[in-house]
Amino acid sequence: HRPLNGKENPLILTHRQLRYFVEIVDAGSFSAAAQRLFIAQSALSRQVREMERELQVTLLERDPRHLDVTAAGRSLYDDARRILAALEDAAANAAHAQRGTEGTLELLHSSSVPLSPRLLAALRMHANQNPGVSVEVAQASSEHQALEIHEGRADVGLARGPILRRYDGIHYTNLYEERLVALVPEGHALARETDVALSALRHELFVAVPHVERGGLSHRVAELCRACGFQPRPAPVRSRKWAQLTLVQAGFGIAIVPESMGRMAPQGARLLGLRGEDCTSTVLGLWRHDASALVRRFVGMLQTAPGSS
């Protein structure tokens, strides 16, 4: 760059350009990166040309069928990843610090971890001891909670184990174990039973089809079914959220859910115990290692709260 008033012009690369460039290299092509970023491929190409013009180097060598990262591109890619990670950490730390001074607590729970008497007892205890603190409760999937806490958008998570993707700097602590139950429609052949073996459900249609790739309750139920030698069959109408309780009531199929969730099923859905000591699910508490004293106190209440699950 030519000097301006005796000084070198500073190089300017934007956060957006660095993010786009990392995505292109990770995806291996402009078209794949454009799909991931939901932008036009031409916009990506234009950003890379501007970066190359600004840096006066070639970052990517491409033809219609192939994409190569140059030595300069590889160097920028490594630095860009570090910069983007540092910016994410800075934003998360700022949000985390702000909530600590405001006296607010962001609590996430998955749809399979309803606010049961045990959890409500912890919330009531916290409210009584911290009258100036507000608690915002929202739902998020077990897998997504860790990301929200890692990036500073939430303080505490209540998730179903296992969580497949884990982040450094976050506690994953077992809070309690809970029995799993089967929900069947009122007119089902098993509706008069009080409990049932999991293997007896191999020919049933499941309104929430478990998958080991998903983590959380879905992963746990898929594991148990696999141990019994079958893969659950999908019902014609399905949901992995609270709607599955209504789908059972309507007769579309059955579901395997935690007991606390099963107790909240509408009239017309029958709850059956599942035989076997291993038919359980773990509720996890998630929070950051550097959590505020407010968050740590709340977690302590979750760990010691009385009441049933």
mmCIF file of C-alpha atoms in Angstrom:
data_model
loop_
_atom_site.group_PDB
_atom_site.id
_atom_site.type_symbol
_atom_site.label_atom_id
_atom_site.label_comp_id
_atom_site.label_asym_id
_atom_site.label_seq_id
_atom_site.Cartn_x
_atom_site.Cartn_y
_atom_site.Cartn_z
ATOM 1 C CA HIS A 1 0.000 0.000 0.000
ATOM 2 C CA ARG A 2 1.183 3.529 -0.754
ATOM 3 C CA PRO A 3 1.975 5.753 2.230
ATOM 4 C CA LEU A 4 -0.657 8.324 3.200
ATOM 5 C CA ASN A 5 0.599 11.339 5.172
ATOM 6 C CA GLY A 6 3.785 9.448 5.864
ATOM 7 C CA LYS A 7 1.971 6.374 7.245
ATOM 8 C CA GLU A 8 1.069 3.020 5.786
ATOM 9 C CA ASN A 9 -2.618 2.472 5.029
ATOM 10 C CA PRO A 10 -3.884 -0.148 7.525
ATOM 11 C CA LEU A 11 -5.166 -3.422 6.150
ATOM 12 C CA ILE A 12 -8.881 -3.795 6.753
ATOM 13 C CA LEU A 13 -10.572 -7.204 6.814
ATOM 14 C CA THR A 14 -14.069 -7.414 8.224
ATOM 15 C CA HIS A 15 -15.504 -10.009 10.590
ATOM 16 C CA ARG A 16 -17.894 -11.020 7.817
ATOM 17 C CA GLN A 17 -15.069 -11.601 5.345
ATOM 18 C CA LEU A 18 -13.133 -13.759 7.792
ATOM 19 C CA ARG A 19 -16.253 -15.789 8.591
ATOM 20 C CA TYR A 20 -17.050 -16.280 4.918
ATOM 21 C CA PHE A 21 -13.475 -17.299 4.112
ATOM 22 C CA VAL A 22 -13.372 -19.889 6.918
ATOM 23 C CA GLU A 23 -16.705 -21.303 5.763
ATOM 24 C CA ILE A 24 -15.476 -21.634 2.155
ATOM 25 C CA VAL A 25 -12.364 -23.536 3.220
ATOM 26 C CA ASP A 26 -14.320 -25.755 5.626
ATOM 27 C CA ALA A 27 -16.999 -26.519 3.011
ATOM 28 C CA GLY A 28 -14.463 -27.158 0.231
ATOM 29 C CA SER A 29 -16.337 -25.121 -2.382
ATOM 30 C CA PHE A 30 -18.029 -21.786 -2.938
ATOM 31 C CA SER A 31 -21.376 -23.392 -3.723
ATOM 32 C CA ALA A 32 -21.454 -25.496 -0.542
ATOM 33 C CA ALA A 33 -20.411 -22.495 1.573
ATOM 34 C CA ALA A 34 -23.101 -20.330 -0.047
ATOM 35 C CA GLN A 35 -25.741 -22.906 0.896
ATOM 36 C CA ARG A 36 -24.526 -23.053 4.499
ATOM 37 C CA LEU A 37 -24.477 -19.254 4.789
ATOM 38 C CA PHE A 38 -27.747 -18.699 2.888
ATOM 39 C CA ILE A 39 -26.186 -16.135 0.561
ATOM 40 C CA ALA A 40 -25.516 -15.973 -3.162
ATOM 41 C CA GLN A 41 -22.356 -17.621 -4.465
ATOM 42 C CA SER A 42 -21.503 -14.434 -6.376
ATOM 43 C CA ALA A 43 -21.474 -12.491 -3.088
ATOM 44 C CA LEU A 44 -18.960 -14.938 -1.628
ATOM 45 C CA SER A 45 -16.721 -14.672 -4.692
ATOM 46 C CA ARG A 46 -16.842 -10.885 -4.490
ATOM 47 C CA GLN A 47 -15.799 -10.906 -0.816
ATOM 48 C CA VAL A 48 -12.817 -13.171 -1.517
ATOM 49 C CA ARG A 49 -11.701 -10.955 -4.428
ATOM 50 C CA GLU A 50 -11.850 -7.921 -2.147
ATOM 51 C CA MET A 51 -9.770 -9.738 0.467
ATOM 52 C CA GLU A 52 -7.177 -10.740 -2.095
ATOM 53 C CA ARG A 53 -7.036 -7.185 -3.422
ATOM 54 C CA GLU A 54 -6.673 -5.788 0.084
ATOM 55 C CA LEU A 55 -3.937 -8.263 1.055
ATOM 56 C CA GLN A 56 -2.320 -8.348 -2.416
ATOM 57 C CA VAL A 57 -2.062 -12.153 -2.289
ATOM 58 C CA THR A 58 -3.889 -15.090 -3.828
ATOM 59 C CA LEU A 59 -5.871 -16.959 -1.212
ATOM 60 C CA LEU A 60 -7.740 -19.530 -3.277
ATOM 61 C CA GLU A 61 -7.047 -21.104 -6.642
ATOM 62 C CA ARG A 62 -10.247 -22.359 -8.192
ATOM 63 C CA ASP A 63 -11.645 -23.789 -11.351
ATOM 64 C CA PRO A 64 -15.162 -25.093 -12.062
ATOM 65 C CA ARG A 65 -14.400 -28.441 -10.423
ATOM 66 C CA HIS A 66 -11.717 -27.837 -7.844
ATOM 67 C CA LEU A 67 -10.698 -25.467 -5.044
ATOM 68 C CA ASP A 68 -7.150 -25.203 -3.680
ATOM 69 C CA VAL A 69 -6.048 -23.141 -0.684
ATOM 70 C CA THR A 70 -2.726 -21.394 -1.271
ATOM 71 C CA ALA A 71 -0.006 -21.078 1.368
ATOM 72 C CA ALA A 72 -1.194 -17.514 2.028
ATOM 73 C CA GLY A 73 -4.774 -18.753 2.237
ATOM 74 C CA ARG A 74 -3.865 -21.481 4.710
ATOM 75 C CA SER A 75 -2.046 -18.961 6.906
ATOM 76 C CA LEU A 76 -5.036 -16.603 6.855
ATOM 77 C CA TYR A 77 -7.428 -19.480 7.555
ATOM 78 C CA ASP A 78 -5.551 -20.490 10.722
ATOM 79 C CA ASP A 79 -5.400 -16.902 11.974
ATOM 80 C CA ALA A 80 -9.036 -16.231 11.043
ATOM 81 C CA ARG A 81 -10.257 -19.185 13.091
ATOM 82 C CA ARG A 82 -8.365 -17.914 16.142
ATOM 83 C CA ILE A 83 -9.688 -14.376 15.651
ATOM 84 C CA LEU A 84 -13.294 -15.501 15.231
ATOM 85 C CA ALA A 85 -13.065 -17.739 18.296
ATOM 86 C CA ALA A 86 -11.628 -14.860 20.336
ATOM 87 C CA LEU A 87 -14.428 -12.540 19.200
ATOM 88 C CA GLU A 88 -17.060 -15.133 20.139
ATOM 89 C CA ASP A 89 -15.481 -15.531 23.577
ATOM 90 C CA ALA A 90 -15.352 -11.762 24.059
ATOM 91 C CA ALA A 91 -19.037 -11.371 23.160
ATOM 92 C CA ALA A 92 -20.018 -14.273 25.427
ATOM 93 C CA ASN A 93 -18.001 -12.882 28.333
ATOM 94 C CA ALA A 94 -19.581 -9.434 27.913
ATOM 95 C CA ALA A 95 -23.105 -10.893 27.892
ATOM 96 C CA HIS A 96 -22.243 -13.097 30.857
ATOM 97 C CA ALA A 97 -20.864 -10.149 32.838
ATOM 98 C CA GLN A 98 -23.859 -7.956 31.995
ATOM 99 C CA ARG A 99 -26.374 -10.474 33.332
ATOM 100 C CA GLY A 100 -24.304 -10.868 36.492
ATOM 101 C CA THR A 101 -24.590 -7.156 37.239
ATOM 102 C CA GLU A 102 -28.266 -6.949 36.292
ATOM 103 C CA GLY A 103 -29.267 -9.774 38.625
ATOM 104 C CA THR A 104 -30.951 -11.911 35.983
ATOM 105 C CA LEU A 105 -30.610 -15.610 35.268
ATOM 106 C CA GLU A 106 -31.365 -17.292 31.936
ATOM 107 C CA LEU A 107 -32.539 -20.890 32.434
ATOM 108 C CA LEU A 108 -33.001 -23.349 29.584
ATOM 109 C CA HIS A 109 -34.763 -26.702 29.743
ATOM 110 C CA SER A 110 -35.498 -29.277 27.086
ATOM 111 C CA SER A 111 -39.079 -30.314 26.328
ATOM 112 C CA SER A 112 -38.292 -33.689 27.932
ATOM 113 C CA VAL A 113 -37.332 -31.962 31.212
ATOM 114 C CA PRO A 114 -40.617 -30.333 32.272
ATOM 115 C CA LEU A 115 -40.776 -28.061 35.300
ATOM 116 C CA SER A 116 -41.579 -30.893 37.688
ATOM 117 C CA PRO A 117 -42.200 -30.463 41.443
ATOM 118 C CA ARG A 118 -38.487 -30.985 42.091
ATOM 119 C CA LEU A 119 -37.453 -28.210 39.699
ATOM 120 C CA LEU A 120 -40.250 -25.889 40.790
ATOM 121 C CA ALA A 121 -39.060 -26.343 44.384
ATOM 122 C CA ALA A 122 -35.591 -25.139 43.362
ATOM 123 C CA LEU A 123 -37.080 -22.138 41.554
ATOM 124 C CA ARG A 124 -39.247 -21.278 44.566
ATOM 125 C CA MET A 125 -36.287 -21.562 46.937
ATOM 126 C CA HIS A 126 -34.193 -19.336 44.666
ATOM 127 C CA ALA A 127 -36.971 -16.735 44.387
ATOM 128 C CA ASN A 128 -37.417 -16.619 48.181
ATOM 129 C CA GLN A 129 -33.698 -16.176 48.813
ATOM 130 C CA ASN A 130 -33.069 -13.740 45.938
ATOM 131 C CA PRO A 131 -36.103 -11.429 45.765
ATOM 132 C CA GLY A 132 -34.324 -8.932 43.487
ATOM 133 C CA VAL A 133 -33.353 -11.508 40.860
ATOM 134 C CA SER A 134 -35.495 -12.406 37.852
ATOM 135 C CA VAL A 135 -35.340 -15.809 36.170
ATOM 136 C CA GLU A 136 -36.128 -16.104 32.466
ATOM 137 C CA VAL A 137 -37.163 -19.661 31.518
ATOM 138 C CA ALA A 138 -37.033 -20.857 27.893
ATOM 139 C CA GLN A 139 -36.941 -24.177 26.044
ATOM 140 C CA ALA A 140 -34.032 -25.456 23.986
ATOM 141 C CA SER A 141 -32.986 -28.919 22.857
ATOM 142 C CA SER A 142 -30.499 -30.757 25.048
ATOM 143 C CA GLU A 143 -27.792 -30.531 22.373
ATOM 144 C CA HIS A 144 -28.394 -26.813 21.699
ATOM 145 C CA GLN A 145 -28.264 -25.767 25.367
ATOM 146 C CA ALA A 146 -24.511 -26.320 25.621
ATOM 147 C CA LEU A 147 -23.913 -23.972 22.666
ATOM 148 C CA GLU A 148 -26.199 -21.286 24.128
ATOM 149 C CA ILE A 149 -24.352 -21.403 27.459
ATOM 150 C CA HIS A 150 -20.939 -21.575 25.790
ATOM 151 C CA GLU A 151 -21.709 -18.431 23.766
ATOM 152 C CA GLY A 152 -23.088 -16.536 26.757
ATOM 153 C CA ARG A 153 -26.772 -16.409 25.821
ATOM 154 C CA ALA A 154 -27.884 -18.545 28.775
ATOM 155 C CA ASP A 155 -26.639 -19.331 32.282
ATOM 156 C CA VAL A 156 -28.004 -22.758 33.264
ATOM 157 C CA GLY A 157 -29.341 -25.672 31.244
ATOM 158 C CA LEU A 158 -31.493 -28.649 32.217
ATOM 159 C CA ALA A 159 -30.878 -31.332 29.622
ATOM 160 C CA ARG A 160 -31.354 -35.031 29.010
ATOM 161 C CA GLY A 161 -28.208 -37.083 28.705
ATOM 162 C CA PRO A 162 -26.277 -37.955 26.786
ATOM 163 C CA ILE A 163 -25.047 -34.736 25.178
ATOM 164 C CA LEU A 164 -22.945 -35.696 22.190
ATOM 165 C CA ARG A 165 -21.198 -32.405 21.399
ATOM 166 C CA ARG A 166 -19.435 -30.915 24.394
ATOM 167 C CA TYR A 167 -17.682 -27.587 24.897
ATOM 168 C CA ASP A 168 -14.686 -26.740 27.045
ATOM 169 C CA GLY A 169 -15.452 -24.481 29.962
ATOM 170 C CA ILE A 170 -18.868 -25.977 30.751
ATOM 171 C CA HIS A 171 -19.869 -28.239 33.649
ATOM 172 C CA TYR A 172 -21.997 -31.276 32.728
ATOM 173 C CA THR A 173 -23.279 -32.632 36.042
ATOM 174 C CA ASN A 174 -25.763 -35.442 36.690
ATOM 175 C CA LEU A 175 -28.633 -34.008 38.759
ATOM 176 C CA TYR A 176 -30.856 -37.078 39.034
ATOM 177 C CA GLU A 177 -32.051 -40.256 37.341
ATOM 178 C CA GLU A 178 -35.640 -40.647 36.192
ATOM 179 C CA ARG A 179 -37.683 -43.666 35.166
ATOM 180 C CA LEU A 180 -38.827 -43.939 31.563
ATOM 181 C CA VAL A 181 -42.427 -44.925 30.859
ATOM 182 C CA ALA A 182 -44.486 -45.947 27.851
ATOM 183 C CA LEU A 183 -47.512 -43.921 26.771
ATOM 184 C CA VAL A 184 -50.231 -45.747 24.827
ATOM 185 C CA PRO A 185 -53.701 -44.667 23.651
ATOM 186 C CA GLU A 186 -56.587 -45.495 25.967
ATOM 187 C CA GLY A 187 -57.986 -48.143 23.593
ATOM 188 C CA HIS A 188 -54.634 -49.886 23.050
ATOM 189 C CA ALA A 189 -54.318 -53.605 23.770
ATOM 190 C CA LEU A 190 -51.763 -52.836 26.494
ATOM 191 C CA ALA A 191 -53.777 -50.047 28.113
ATOM 192 C CA ARG A 192 -55.005 -52.305 30.946
ATOM 193 C CA GLU A 193 -51.471 -53.256 31.984
ATOM 194 C CA THR A 194 -49.559 -51.428 34.706
ATOM 195 C CA ASP A 195 -46.146 -52.103 33.201
ATOM 196 C CA VAL A 196 -44.636 -53.642 30.089
ATOM 197 C CA ALA A 197 -41.321 -54.991 28.839
ATOM 198 C CA LEU A 198 -39.621 -52.742 26.298
ATOM 199 C CA SER A 199 -39.228 -55.717 23.951
ATOM 200 C CA ALA A 200 -43.045 -56.008 23.791
ATOM 201 C CA LEU A 201 -43.121 -52.661 21.924
ATOM 202 C CA ARG A 202 -41.052 -53.806 18.928
ATOM 203 C CA HIS A 203 -44.044 -53.864 16.571
ATOM 204 C CA GLU A 204 -45.585 -50.590 17.753
ATOM 205 C CA LEU A 205 -45.556 -47.288 15.864
ATOM 206 C CA PHE A 206 -43.606 -44.546 17.659
ATOM 207 C CA VAL A 207 -44.848 -40.945 17.433
ATOM 208 C CA ALA A 208 -41.319 -39.763 18.332
ATOM 209 C CA VAL A 209 -38.773 -41.940 16.525
ATOM 210 C CA PRO A 210 -35.520 -42.218 18.530
ATOM 211 C CA HIS A 211 -32.128 -41.762 16.838
ATOM 212 C CA VAL A 212 -28.675 -42.329 18.349
ATOM 213 C CA GLU A 213 -27.316 -39.393 16.319
ATOM 214 C CA ARG A 214 -29.513 -36.817 18.071
ATOM 215 C CA GLY A 215 -28.378 -37.016 21.679
ATOM 216 C CA GLY A 216 -30.614 -36.451 24.683
ATOM 217 C CA LEU A 217 -33.750 -38.517 25.230
ATOM 218 C CA SER A 218 -33.824 -39.622 21.586
ATOM 219 C CA HIS A 219 -30.358 -41.170 21.908
ATOM 220 C CA ARG A 220 -31.174 -42.894 25.206
ATOM 221 C CA VAL A 221 -34.397 -44.509 23.964
ATOM 222 C CA ALA A 222 -32.704 -45.607 20.730
ATOM 223 C CA GLU A 223 -29.958 -47.262 22.802
ATOM 224 C CA LEU A 224 -32.479 -49.191 24.888
ATOM 225 C CA CYS A 225 -34.473 -50.345 21.849
ATOM 226 C CA ARG A 226 -31.288 -51.449 20.096
ATOM 227 C CA ALA A 227 -30.310 -53.466 23.193
ATOM 228 C CA CYS A 228 -33.686 -55.225 22.873
ATOM 229 C CA GLY A 229 -32.946 -56.038 19.233
ATOM 230 C CA PHE A 230 -35.252 -53.681 17.344
ATOM 231 C CA GLN A 231 -35.421 -50.314 15.633
ATOM 232 C CA PRO A 232 -38.582 -48.314 16.470
ATOM 233 C CA ARG A 233 -41.088 -48.025 13.631
ATOM 234 C CA PRO A 234 -42.234 -44.488 12.746
ATOM 235 C CA ALA A 235 -45.883 -43.484 13.090
ATOM 236 C CA PRO A 236 -47.444 -41.588 10.155
ATOM 237 C CA VAL A 237 -47.579 -38.389 12.256
ATOM 238 C CA ARG A 238 -44.640 -37.624 14.555
ATOM 239 C CA SER A 239 -43.179 -35.010 16.886
ATOM 240 C CA ARG A 240 -40.146 -34.901 19.182
ATOM 241 C CA LYS A 241 -41.740 -32.142 21.297
ATOM 242 C CA TRP A 242 -44.759 -31.925 23.599
ATOM 243 C CA ALA A 243 -47.110 -32.597 20.676
ATOM 244 C CA GLN A 244 -46.188 -36.290 20.914
ATOM 245 C CA LEU A 245 -48.372 -36.575 24.041
ATOM 246 C CA THR A 246 -51.411 -35.400 22.091
ATOM 247 C CA LEU A 247 -50.499 -37.690 19.175
ATOM 248 C CA VAL A 248 -50.573 -40.679 21.538
ATOM 249 C CA GLN A 249 -53.931 -39.528 22.892
ATOM 250 C CA ALA A 250 -55.245 -39.319 19.310
ATOM 251 C CA GLY A 251 -54.176 -42.906 18.606
ATOM 252 C CA PHE A 252 -51.350 -42.298 16.106
ATOM 253 C CA GLY A 253 -48.927 -44.476 18.057
ATOM 254 C CA ILE A 254 -47.013 -44.802 21.312
ATOM 255 C CA ALA A 255 -44.141 -42.921 22.942
ATOM 256 C CA ILE A 256 -41.413 -43.569 25.485
ATOM 257 C CA VAL A 257 -40.900 -40.541 27.707
ATOM 258 C CA PRO A 258 -39.612 -39.683 31.198
ATOM 259 C CA GLU A 259 -42.140 -40.241 33.984
ATOM 260 C CA SER A 260 -42.407 -36.506 34.754
ATOM 261 C CA MET A 261 -43.363 -35.839 31.146
ATOM 262 C CA GLY A 262 -45.719 -38.826 31.016
ATOM 263 C CA ARG A 263 -47.655 -37.546 34.023
ATOM 264 C CA MET A 264 -48.550 -34.462 31.999
ATOM 265 C CA ALA A 265 -50.128 -36.413 29.139
ATOM 266 C CA PRO A 266 -53.747 -35.478 28.361
ATOM 267 C CA GLN A 267 -56.675 -37.674 29.302
ATOM 268 C CA GLY A 268 -56.898 -40.556 26.860
ATOM 269 C CA ALA A 269 -53.218 -41.510 27.044
ATOM 270 C CA ARG A 270 -52.284 -44.323 29.452
ATOM 271 C CA LEU A 271 -48.965 -44.410 31.304
ATOM 272 C CA LEU A 272 -47.258 -47.816 31.669
ATOM 273 C CA GLY A 273 -44.096 -48.537 33.625
ATOM 274 C CA LEU A 274 -41.172 -50.067 31.733
ATOM 275 C CA ARG A 275 -39.673 -53.174 33.283
ATOM 276 C CA GLY A 276 -35.927 -53.267 33.764
ATOM 277 C CA GLU A 277 -33.557 -51.327 36.003
ATOM 278 C CA ASP A 278 -31.818 -49.779 32.992
ATOM 279 C CA CYS A 279 -34.984 -48.074 31.673
ATOM 280 C CA THR A 280 -33.946 -44.722 33.084
ATOM 281 C CA SER A 281 -32.754 -41.362 31.810
ATOM 282 C CA THR A 282 -30.329 -38.840 33.330
ATOM 283 C CA VAL A 283 -31.118 -35.158 33.828
ATOM 284 C CA LEU A 284 -27.999 -33.012 33.466
ATOM 285 C CA GLY A 285 -27.265 -29.537 34.783
ATOM 286 C CA LEU A 286 -25.111 -27.321 32.534
ATOM 287 C CA TRP A 287 -23.337 -24.089 33.472
ATOM 288 C CA ARG A 288 -20.077 -22.283 32.745
ATOM 289 C CA HIS A 289 -16.925 -22.849 34.786
ATOM 290 C CA ASP A 290 -16.678 -19.086 35.327
ATOM 291 C CA ALA A 291 -20.339 -18.714 36.350
ATOM 292 C CA SER A 292 -21.288 -15.915 38.716
ATOM 293 C CA ALA A 293 -22.002 -16.545 42.390
ATOM 294 C CA LEU A 294 -25.700 -16.113 41.578
ATOM 295 C CA VAL A 295 -25.606 -18.952 39.064
ATOM 296 C CA ARG A 296 -23.587 -21.213 41.347
ATOM 297 C CA ARG A 297 -26.106 -20.705 44.172
ATOM 298 C CA PHE A 298 -28.962 -21.621 41.870
ATOM 299 C CA VAL A 299 -27.173 -24.757 40.689
ATOM 300 C CA GLY A 300 -26.665 -25.747 44.330
ATOM 301 C CA MET A 301 -30.420 -25.469 44.851
ATOM 302 C CA LEU A 302 -31.054 -27.672 41.818
ATOM 303 C CA GLN A 303 -28.726 -30.294 43.262
ATOM 304 C CA THR A 304 -30.354 -30.329 46.720
ATOM 305 C CA ALA A 305 -33.994 -29.474 45.975
ATOM 306 C CA PRO A 306 -36.490 -31.826 47.636
ATOM 307 C CA GLY A 307 -39.489 -33.331 45.889
ATOM 308 C CA SER A 308 -40.114 -35.958 43.261
ATOM 309 C CA SER A 309 -38.855 -35.710 39.718
#
